[in-house]
Coordinates of C-alpha atoms and ligand atoms in Angstrom, one line a residue:
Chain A
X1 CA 160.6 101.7 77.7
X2 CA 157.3 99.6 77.7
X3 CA 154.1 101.4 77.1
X4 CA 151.7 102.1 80.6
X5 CA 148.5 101.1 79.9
X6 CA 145.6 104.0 79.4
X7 CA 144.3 102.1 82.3
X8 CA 147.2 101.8 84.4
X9 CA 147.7 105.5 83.9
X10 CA 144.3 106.3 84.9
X11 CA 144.6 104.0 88.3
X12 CA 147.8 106.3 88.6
X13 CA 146.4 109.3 88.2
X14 CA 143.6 108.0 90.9
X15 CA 146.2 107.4 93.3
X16 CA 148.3 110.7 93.1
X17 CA 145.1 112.8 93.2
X18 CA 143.7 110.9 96.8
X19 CA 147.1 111.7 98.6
X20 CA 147.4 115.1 97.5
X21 CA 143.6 115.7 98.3
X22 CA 144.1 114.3 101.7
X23 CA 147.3 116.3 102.5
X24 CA 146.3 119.2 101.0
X25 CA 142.6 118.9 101.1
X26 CA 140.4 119.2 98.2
X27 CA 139.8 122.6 97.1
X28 CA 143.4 123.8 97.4
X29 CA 144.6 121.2 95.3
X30 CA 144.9 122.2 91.9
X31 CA 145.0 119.9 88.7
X32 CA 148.4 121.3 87.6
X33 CA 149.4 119.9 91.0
X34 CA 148.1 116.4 90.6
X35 CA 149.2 116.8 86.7
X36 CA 152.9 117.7 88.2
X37 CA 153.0 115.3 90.7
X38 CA 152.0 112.3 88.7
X39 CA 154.8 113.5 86.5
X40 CA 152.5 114.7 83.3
X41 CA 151.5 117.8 81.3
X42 CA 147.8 119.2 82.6
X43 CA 147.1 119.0 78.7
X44 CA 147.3 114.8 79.3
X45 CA 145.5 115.1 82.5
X46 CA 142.6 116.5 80.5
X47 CA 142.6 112.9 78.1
X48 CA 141.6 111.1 81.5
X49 CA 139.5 113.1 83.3
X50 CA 137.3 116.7 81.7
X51 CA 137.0 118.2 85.3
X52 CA 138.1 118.3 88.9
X53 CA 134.3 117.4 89.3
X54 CA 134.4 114.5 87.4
X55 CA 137.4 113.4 88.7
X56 CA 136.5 113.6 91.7
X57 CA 132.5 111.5 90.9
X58 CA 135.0 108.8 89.9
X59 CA 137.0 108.3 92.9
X60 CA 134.2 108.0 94.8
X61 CA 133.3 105.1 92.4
X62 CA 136.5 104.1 92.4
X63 CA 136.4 103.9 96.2
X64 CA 132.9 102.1 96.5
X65 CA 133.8 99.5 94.0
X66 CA 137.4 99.0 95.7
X67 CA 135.0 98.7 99.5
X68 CA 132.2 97.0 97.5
X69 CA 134.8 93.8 96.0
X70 CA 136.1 93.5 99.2
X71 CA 132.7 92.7 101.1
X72 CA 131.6 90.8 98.4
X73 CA 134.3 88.3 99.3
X74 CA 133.6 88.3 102.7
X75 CA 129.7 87.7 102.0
X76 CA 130.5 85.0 99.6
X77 CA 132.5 83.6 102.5
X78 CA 130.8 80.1 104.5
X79 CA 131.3 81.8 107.8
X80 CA 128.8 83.1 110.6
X81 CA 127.0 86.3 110.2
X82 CA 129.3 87.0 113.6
X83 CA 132.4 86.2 111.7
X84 CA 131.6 88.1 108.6
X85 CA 131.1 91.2 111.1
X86 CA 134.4 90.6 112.2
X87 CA 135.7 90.2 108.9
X88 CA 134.4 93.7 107.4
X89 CA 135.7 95.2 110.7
X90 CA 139.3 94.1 110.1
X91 CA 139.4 95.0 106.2
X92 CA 137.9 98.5 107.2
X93 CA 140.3 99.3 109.5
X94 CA 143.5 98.0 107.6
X95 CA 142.4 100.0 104.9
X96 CA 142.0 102.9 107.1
X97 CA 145.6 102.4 108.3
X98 CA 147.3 101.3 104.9
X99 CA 145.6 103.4 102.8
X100 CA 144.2 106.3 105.0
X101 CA 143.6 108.7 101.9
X102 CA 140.5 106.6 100.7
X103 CA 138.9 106.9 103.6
X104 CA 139.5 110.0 104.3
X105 CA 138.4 111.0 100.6
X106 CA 134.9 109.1 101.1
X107 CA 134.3 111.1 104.9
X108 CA 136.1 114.5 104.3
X109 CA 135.2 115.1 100.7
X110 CA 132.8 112.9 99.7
X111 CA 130.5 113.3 102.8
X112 CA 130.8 116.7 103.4
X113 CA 131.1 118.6 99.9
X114 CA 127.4 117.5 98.7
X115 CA 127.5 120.1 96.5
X116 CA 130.6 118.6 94.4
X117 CA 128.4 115.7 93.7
X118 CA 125.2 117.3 93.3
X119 CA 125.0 115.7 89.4
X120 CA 125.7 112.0 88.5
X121 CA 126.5 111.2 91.6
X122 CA 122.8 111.6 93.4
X123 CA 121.5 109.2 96.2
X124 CA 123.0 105.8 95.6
X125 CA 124.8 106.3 92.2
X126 CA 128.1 106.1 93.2
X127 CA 127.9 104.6 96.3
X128 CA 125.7 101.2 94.9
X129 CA 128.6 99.1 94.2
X130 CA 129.5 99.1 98.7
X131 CA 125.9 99.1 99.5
X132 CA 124.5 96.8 97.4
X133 CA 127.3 94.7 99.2
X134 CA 126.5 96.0 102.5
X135 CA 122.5 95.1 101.0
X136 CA 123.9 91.5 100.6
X137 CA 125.4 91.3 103.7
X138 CA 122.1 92.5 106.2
X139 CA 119.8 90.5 103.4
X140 CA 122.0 87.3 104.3
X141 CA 121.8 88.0 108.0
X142 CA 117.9 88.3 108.8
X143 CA 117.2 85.4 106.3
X144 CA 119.6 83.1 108.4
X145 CA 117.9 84.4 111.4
X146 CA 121.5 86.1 113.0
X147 CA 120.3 89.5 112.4
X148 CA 117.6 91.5 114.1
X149 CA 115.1 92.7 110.9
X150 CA 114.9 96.3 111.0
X151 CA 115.3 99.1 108.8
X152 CA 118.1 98.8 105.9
X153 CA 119.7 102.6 107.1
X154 CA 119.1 102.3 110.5
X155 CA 121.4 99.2 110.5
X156 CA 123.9 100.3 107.8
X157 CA 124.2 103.8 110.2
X158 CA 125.1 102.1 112.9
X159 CA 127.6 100.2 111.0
X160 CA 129.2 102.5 109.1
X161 CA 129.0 104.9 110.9
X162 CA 130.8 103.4 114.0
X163 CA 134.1 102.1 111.5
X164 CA 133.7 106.2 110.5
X165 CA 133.8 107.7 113.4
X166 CA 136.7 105.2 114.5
X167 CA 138.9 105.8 111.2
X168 CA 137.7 109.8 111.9
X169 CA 139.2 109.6 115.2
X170 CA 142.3 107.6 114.0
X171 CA 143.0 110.3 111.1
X172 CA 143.1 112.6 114.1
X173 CA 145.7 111.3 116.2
X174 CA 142.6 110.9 119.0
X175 CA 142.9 107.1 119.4
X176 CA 145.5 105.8 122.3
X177 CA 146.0 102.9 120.5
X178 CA 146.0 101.7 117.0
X179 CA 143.2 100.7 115.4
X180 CA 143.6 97.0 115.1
X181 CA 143.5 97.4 119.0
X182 CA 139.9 98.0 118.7
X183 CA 138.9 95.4 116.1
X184 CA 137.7 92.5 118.7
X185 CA 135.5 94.9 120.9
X186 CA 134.3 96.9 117.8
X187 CA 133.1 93.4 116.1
X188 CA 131.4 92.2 119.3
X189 CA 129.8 95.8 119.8
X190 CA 128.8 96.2 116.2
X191 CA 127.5 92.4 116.6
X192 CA 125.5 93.1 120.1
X193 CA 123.6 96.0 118.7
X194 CA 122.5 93.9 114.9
X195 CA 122.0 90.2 116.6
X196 CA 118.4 88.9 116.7
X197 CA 116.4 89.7 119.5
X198 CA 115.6 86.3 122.2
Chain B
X1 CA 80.5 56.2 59.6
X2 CA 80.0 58.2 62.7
X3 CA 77.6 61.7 62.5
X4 CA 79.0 64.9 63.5
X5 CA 77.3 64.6 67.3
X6 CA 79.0 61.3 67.6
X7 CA 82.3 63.1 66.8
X8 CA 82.0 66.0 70.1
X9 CA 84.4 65.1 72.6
X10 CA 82.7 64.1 75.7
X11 CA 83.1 66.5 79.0
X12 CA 83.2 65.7 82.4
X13 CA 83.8 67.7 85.3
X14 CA 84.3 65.6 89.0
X15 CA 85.1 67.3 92.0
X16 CA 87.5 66.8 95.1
X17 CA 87.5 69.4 98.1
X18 CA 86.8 72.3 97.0
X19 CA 84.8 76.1 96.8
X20 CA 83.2 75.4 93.4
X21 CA 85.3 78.3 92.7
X22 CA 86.6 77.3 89.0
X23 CA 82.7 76.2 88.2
X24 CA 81.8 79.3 89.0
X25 CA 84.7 81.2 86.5
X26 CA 84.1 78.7 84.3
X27 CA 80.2 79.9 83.9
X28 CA 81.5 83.5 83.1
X29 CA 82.9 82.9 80.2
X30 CA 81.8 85.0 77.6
X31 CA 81.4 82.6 74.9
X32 CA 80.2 79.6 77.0
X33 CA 77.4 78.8 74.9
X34 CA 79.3 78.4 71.3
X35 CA 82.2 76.3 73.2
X36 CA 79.4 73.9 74.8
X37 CA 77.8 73.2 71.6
X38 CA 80.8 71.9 70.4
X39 CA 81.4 69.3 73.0
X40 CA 78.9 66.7 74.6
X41 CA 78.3 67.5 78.5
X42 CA 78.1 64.1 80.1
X43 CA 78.4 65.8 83.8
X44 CA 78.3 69.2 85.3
X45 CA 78.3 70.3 88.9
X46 CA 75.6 72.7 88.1
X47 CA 74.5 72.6 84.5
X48 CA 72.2 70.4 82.8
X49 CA 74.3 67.5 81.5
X50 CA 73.5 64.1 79.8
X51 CA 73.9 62.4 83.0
X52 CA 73.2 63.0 86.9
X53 CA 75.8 62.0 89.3
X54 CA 74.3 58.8 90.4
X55 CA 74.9 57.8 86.9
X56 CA 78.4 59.0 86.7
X57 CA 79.3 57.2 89.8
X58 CA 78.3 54.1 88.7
X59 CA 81.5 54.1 86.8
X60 CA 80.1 52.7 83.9
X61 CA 80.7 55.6 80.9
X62 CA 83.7 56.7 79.8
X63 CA 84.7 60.4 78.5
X64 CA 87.7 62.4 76.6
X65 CA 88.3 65.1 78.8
X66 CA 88.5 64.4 82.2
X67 CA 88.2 67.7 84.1
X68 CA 88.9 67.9 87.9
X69 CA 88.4 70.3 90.3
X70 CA 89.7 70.8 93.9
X71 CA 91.9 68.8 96.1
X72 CA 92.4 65.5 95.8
X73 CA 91.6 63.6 99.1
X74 CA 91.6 60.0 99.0
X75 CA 89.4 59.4 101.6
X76 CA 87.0 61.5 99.8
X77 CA 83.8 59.9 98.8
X78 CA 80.7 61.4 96.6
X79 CA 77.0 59.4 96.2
X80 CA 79.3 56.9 98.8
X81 CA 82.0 56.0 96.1
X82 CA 85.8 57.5 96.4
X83 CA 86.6 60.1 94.4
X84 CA 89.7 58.2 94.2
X85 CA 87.8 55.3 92.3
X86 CA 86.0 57.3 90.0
X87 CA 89.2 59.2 89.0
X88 CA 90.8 55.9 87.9
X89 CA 88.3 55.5 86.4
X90 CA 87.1 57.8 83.9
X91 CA 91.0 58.8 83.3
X92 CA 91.5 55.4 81.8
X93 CA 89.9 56.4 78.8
X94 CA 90.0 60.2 78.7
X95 CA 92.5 61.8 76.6
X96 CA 93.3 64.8 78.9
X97 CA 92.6 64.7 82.6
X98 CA 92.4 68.4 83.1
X99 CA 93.0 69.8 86.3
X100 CA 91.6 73.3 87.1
X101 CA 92.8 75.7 89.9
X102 CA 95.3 75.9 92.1
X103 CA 93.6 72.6 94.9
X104 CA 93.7 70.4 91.7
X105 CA 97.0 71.6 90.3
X106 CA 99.1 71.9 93.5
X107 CA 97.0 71.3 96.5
X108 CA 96.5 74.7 97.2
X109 CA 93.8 76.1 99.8
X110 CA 93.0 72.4 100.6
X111 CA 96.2 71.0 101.0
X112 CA 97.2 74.3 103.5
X113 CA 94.4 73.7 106.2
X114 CA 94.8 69.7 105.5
X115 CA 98.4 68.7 104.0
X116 CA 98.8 65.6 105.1
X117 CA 95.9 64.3 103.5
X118 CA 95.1 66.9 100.5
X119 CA 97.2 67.2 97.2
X120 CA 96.8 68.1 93.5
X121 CA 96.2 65.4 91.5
X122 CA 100.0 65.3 89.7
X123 CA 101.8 67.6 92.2
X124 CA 102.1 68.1 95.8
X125 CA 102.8 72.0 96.1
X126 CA 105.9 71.2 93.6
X127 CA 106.8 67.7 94.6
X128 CA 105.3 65.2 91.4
X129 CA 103.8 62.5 94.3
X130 CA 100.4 63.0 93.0
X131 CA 98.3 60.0 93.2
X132 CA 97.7 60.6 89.0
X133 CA 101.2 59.4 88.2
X134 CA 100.4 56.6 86.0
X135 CA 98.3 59.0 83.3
X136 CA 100.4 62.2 84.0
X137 CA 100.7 62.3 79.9
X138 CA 97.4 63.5 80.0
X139 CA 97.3 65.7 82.8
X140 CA 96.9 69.6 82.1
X141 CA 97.2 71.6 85.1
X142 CA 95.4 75.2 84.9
X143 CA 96.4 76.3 88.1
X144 CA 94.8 79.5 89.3
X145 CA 92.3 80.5 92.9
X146 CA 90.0 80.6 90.7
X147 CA 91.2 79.8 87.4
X148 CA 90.6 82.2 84.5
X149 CA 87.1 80.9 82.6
X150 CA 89.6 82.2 79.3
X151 CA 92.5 79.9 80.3
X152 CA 90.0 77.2 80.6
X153 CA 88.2 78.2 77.3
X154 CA 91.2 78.2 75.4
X155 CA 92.4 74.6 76.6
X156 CA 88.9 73.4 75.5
X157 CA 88.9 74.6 72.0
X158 CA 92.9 73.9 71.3
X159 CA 91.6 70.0 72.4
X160 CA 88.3 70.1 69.9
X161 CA 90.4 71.6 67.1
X162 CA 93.2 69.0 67.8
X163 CA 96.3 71.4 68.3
X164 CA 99.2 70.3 70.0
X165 CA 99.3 71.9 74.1
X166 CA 102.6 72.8 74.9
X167 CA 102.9 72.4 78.4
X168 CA 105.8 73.8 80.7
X169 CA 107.7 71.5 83.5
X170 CA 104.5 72.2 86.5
X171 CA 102.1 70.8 83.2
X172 CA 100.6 73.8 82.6
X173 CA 100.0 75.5 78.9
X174 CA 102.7 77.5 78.2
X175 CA 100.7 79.6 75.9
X176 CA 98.5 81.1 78.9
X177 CA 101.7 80.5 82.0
X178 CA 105.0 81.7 80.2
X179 CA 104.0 85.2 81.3
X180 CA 104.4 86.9 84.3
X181 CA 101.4 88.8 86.3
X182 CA 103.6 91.5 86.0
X183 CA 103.8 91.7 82.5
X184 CA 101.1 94.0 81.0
X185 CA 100.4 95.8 84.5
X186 CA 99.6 99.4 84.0
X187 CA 101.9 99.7 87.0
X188 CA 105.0 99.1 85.8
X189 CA 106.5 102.1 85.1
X190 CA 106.2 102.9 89.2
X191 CA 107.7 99.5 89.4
X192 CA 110.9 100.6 87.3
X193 CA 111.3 103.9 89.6
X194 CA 110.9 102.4 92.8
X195 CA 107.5 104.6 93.3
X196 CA 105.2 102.8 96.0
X197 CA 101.9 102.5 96.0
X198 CA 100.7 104.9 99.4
X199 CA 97.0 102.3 99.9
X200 CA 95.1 100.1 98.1
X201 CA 92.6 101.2 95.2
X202 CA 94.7 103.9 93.9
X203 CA 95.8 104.0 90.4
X204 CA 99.3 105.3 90.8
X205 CA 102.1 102.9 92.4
X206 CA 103.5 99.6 92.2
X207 CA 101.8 97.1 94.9
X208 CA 105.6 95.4 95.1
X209 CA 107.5 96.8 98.1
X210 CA 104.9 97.2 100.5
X211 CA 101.6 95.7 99.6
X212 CA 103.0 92.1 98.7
X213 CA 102.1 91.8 95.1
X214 CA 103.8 89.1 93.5
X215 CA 103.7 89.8 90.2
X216 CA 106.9 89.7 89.1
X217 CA 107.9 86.1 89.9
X218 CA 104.2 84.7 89.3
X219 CA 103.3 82.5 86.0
X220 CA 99.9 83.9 84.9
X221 CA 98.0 86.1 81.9
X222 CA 96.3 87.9 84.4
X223 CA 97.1 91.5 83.0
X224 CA 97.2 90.1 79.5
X225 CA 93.7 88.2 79.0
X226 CA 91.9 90.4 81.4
X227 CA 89.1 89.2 83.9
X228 CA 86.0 89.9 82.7
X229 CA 87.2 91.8 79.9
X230 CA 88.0 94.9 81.5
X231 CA 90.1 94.4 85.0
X232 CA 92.6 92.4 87.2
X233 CA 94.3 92.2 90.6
X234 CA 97.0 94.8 89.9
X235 CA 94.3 97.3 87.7
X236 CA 92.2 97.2 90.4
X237 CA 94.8 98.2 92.7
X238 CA 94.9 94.7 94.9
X239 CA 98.6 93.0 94.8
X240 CA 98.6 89.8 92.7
X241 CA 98.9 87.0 95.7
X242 CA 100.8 84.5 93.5
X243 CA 97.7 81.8 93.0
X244 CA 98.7 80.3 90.2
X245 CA 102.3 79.1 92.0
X246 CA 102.9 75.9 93.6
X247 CA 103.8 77.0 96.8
X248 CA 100.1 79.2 97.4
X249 CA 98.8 80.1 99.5
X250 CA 101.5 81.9 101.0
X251 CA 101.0 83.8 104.6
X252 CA 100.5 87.7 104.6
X253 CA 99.1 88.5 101.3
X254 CA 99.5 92.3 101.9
X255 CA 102.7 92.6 103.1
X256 CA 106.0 92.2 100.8
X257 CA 108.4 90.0 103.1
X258 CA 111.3 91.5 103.8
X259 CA 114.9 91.3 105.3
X260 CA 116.3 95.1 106.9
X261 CA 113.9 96.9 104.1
X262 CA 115.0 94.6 101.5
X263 CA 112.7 91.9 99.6
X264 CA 113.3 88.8 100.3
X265 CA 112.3 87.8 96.2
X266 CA 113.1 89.4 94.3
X267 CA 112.0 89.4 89.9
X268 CA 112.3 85.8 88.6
X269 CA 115.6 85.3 86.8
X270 CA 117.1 88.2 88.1
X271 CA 120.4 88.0 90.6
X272 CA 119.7 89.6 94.2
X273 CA 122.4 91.7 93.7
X274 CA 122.1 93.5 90.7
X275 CA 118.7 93.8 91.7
X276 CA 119.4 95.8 94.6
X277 CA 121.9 97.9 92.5
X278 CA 119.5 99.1 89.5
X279 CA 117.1 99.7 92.8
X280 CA 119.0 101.8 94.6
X281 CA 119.7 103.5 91.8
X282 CA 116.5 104.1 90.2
X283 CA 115.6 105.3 94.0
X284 CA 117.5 108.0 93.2
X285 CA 115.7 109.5 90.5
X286 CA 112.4 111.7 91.2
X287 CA 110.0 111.9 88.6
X288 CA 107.6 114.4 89.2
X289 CA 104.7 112.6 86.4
X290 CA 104.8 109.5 88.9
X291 CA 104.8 111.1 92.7
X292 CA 101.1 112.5 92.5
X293 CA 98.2 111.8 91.5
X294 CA 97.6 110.7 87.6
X295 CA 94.9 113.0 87.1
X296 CA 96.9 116.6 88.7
X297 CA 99.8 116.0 86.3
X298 CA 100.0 119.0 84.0
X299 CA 100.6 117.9 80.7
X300 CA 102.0 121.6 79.7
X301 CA 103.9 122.5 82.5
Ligands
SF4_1 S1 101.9 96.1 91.0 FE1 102.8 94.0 91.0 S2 102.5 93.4 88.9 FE2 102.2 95.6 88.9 S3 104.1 96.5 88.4 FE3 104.1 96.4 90.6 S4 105.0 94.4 91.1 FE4 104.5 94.3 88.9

């Protein structure tokens, strides 16, 4: 049998841990159950990751880095500011619907168990990879003159906070339809509200 | 065989549109008096020279160092003869045609309020259409609003003592212009941290995010050969305003232009976005030694 990568292994490890944290939630879900379920000995889960804590700093980093390469290809993209919008829109949401435990890891754990990542993961540490994108992105917008110049947060609130909320309601069974139903609307809303001022 | 008098290059200093700003600097040098007995004043705007300006005018004399100051307009005329004319002149001759502050160098103040007519005597802001193309081997550009009186000092004696100028791509000495304003600022340790500055004057903060200084993308030894010895811009608590750059004056000297919080420039030679990363990240940390004042830190806690 070929060798998996310490890497690969790791990623695995990653992937098990978000689905079990999202169907059982965080604090239930116990390293032996991650360590059984990605089919190893809680001894070798130890080589990848000292903690629960720590494993759980570096999905968030995991998360943002994953949400941070994807924007950077949009930004890097020769398309309108409006477009772009559009763009981040429909990559949110697919993730949100193919991969709902990321999401749902970033608002349910990360969000709202501060105290988990109290240390090493203050302010921006690791979040920076997604909002130095998201950075990139409003920077872009003002300087071509698409984008009303306001605050950084008060702009990256209403943002993220409207694809949250959505993917919140989604995870919830709330939404009539699914969420690529919303994508055109959502893009033009999120667009109305940033858009320069006449 | 010539005597040691006949061997002191000869000075003189012409002006276009200007403030008389660099003459001014130029006077508060410390060691003025050593450097001019070393060279042979043929014209000063207002120092006794060999010559007066009707003399000069004339065209007849000839120099080695050409210095310049101010805009260059060409419909400019002094004692009714074109600037233009007497700049053709004397630069025939002169080894170095130095041209000090930021009007000379780049246009400047002059070329803002005039810029169809006004330019810098090599450069317009960064374009080379400057009407000295034909001698620009010689020119030296000490750009600066005002220049330095060190910056100037130091050209002076590296010509008398026959050492080689190394000049970067705008002309100017790379000895004085290879730093950055930012470099040697007591500042910078609030600059690293992403600690404001909360007003002018005060000794704690960096002038970067709010008050405009432009420091850290700004050629000059300002914080390294300190004005008047003892102070600069950024001591003093004032942002640098980027003088010594081609493209001053800028608008809004106080404020640090931004896009949604963000600065629109960001370091020289760093990339946007891993400039925004370290930022947001050294945001993070609070260091109690740099949120008050210098002088309430307890050094034993
Ligand atoms: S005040 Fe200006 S020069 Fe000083 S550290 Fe801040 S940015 Fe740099």
């Amino acid at each position: 049998m070929a060798r998996i990568s310490k890497e690969k292994r790791k990623t695995g490890l990653i992937d098990v841990a978000l689905k079990l944290f999202s169907k059982k939630g965080f604090y239930v879900t116990t390293i032996p159950d991650i360590a059984e379920e990605a089919g190893m000995s809680v001894g070798n889960f130890y080589n990848y990751f000292k903690s629960k804590d720590i494993l759980a700093k570096e999905l968030v980093l995991y998360i943002s880095e994953y949400l941070g390469n994807q924007i950077l290809l949009i930004n890097e993209k020769d398309i309108s500011t409006e477009e772009k919008i559009h763009e981040i829109v429909v990559m949110y949401f697919e993730m949100a619907t193919k991969k709902p435990e990321m999401i749902e890891y970033f608002l349910r754990v990360y969000l709202s168990n501060r105290e988990v990542f109290g240390e090493g993961c203050e302010g921006m540490v690791c979040v920076s990879p997604f909002v130095t994108e998201m950075m990139m992105f409003f920077n872009d917008g003002v300087a071509k003159g698409d984008l009303h110049d306001q605050d950084f947060f008060s702009a990256f609130g209403l943002f993220m906070g409207y694809l949250g909320g959505m993917a919140f309601l989604f995870g919830e069974k709330i939404l009539p339809h699914p969420l690529e139903w919303y994508q055109e609307s959502i893009s033009q809303n999120i667009y109305n509200a940033l858009k320069k001022r006449q | 065989m010539h005597s040691k008098k006949d061997n002191k290059k000869k000075l003189l200093w012409l002006q276009g549109v200007t403030c008389n700003g660099n003459t001014h600097s130029f006077l508060n040098l410390p060691y003025l008096p050593l450097l001019l007995s070393k060279i042979e004043l043929l014209y000063f705007p207002t120092m006794e020279a060999l010559y007066t300006f009707e003399e000069i005018s004339e065209c007849k004399l000839s120099c080695d160092i050409l210095v310049f100051e101010g805009a260059f307009d060409p419909e400019l005329k002094r004692n009714d003869i074109l600037i233009q004319t007497m700049l053709e002149h004397y630069s025939k001759n002169a080894e170095y045609v130095i041209a000090v502050g930021s009007c000379a160098s780049f246009g400047g103040i002059f070329k803002a309020s005039a810029p169809q007519r006004n330019s810098g005597l090599l450069f317009n802001e960064s374009e080379r259409t400057g009407p000295m193309l034909e001698v620009d081997q010689k020119i030296i550009n000490l750009s600066g609003c005002p220049i330095h009186p060190e910056w100037l000092g130091y050209t002076l004696n590296m010509i008398i003592n026959h050492q080689k100028i190394l000049l970067d791509e705008m002309h100017r000495p790379r000895e004085l212009y290879s730093n950055l304003a930012h470099h040697g600022c007591t500042r910078n340790e609030y600059f690293e941290w992403k600690v404001d500055a909360k007003g002018f004057g005060l000794k704690e903060g960096c002038l970067f995010y709010e008050q405009g200084c432009r420091g850290p993308m700004t050629h000059a030894s300002c914080n390294k050969i300190l004005w008047n010895e003892v102070s600069s811009k950024t001591r003093s608590g004032t942002p640098c305003f980027g003088c010594t750059e081609p493209d001053f004056p800028k608008q809004n000297f106080f404020n640090t232009k931004t896009n949604m919080s963000i600065p629109e420039d960001v370091p020289l030679g760093v990339p946007k976005r891993n400039y925004l990363t370290m930022a947001g990240i050294a945001k993070t940390f609070h260091i109690k030694r740099l949120e008050g004042k210098l002088i309430d830190y307890k050094t034993t806690p």
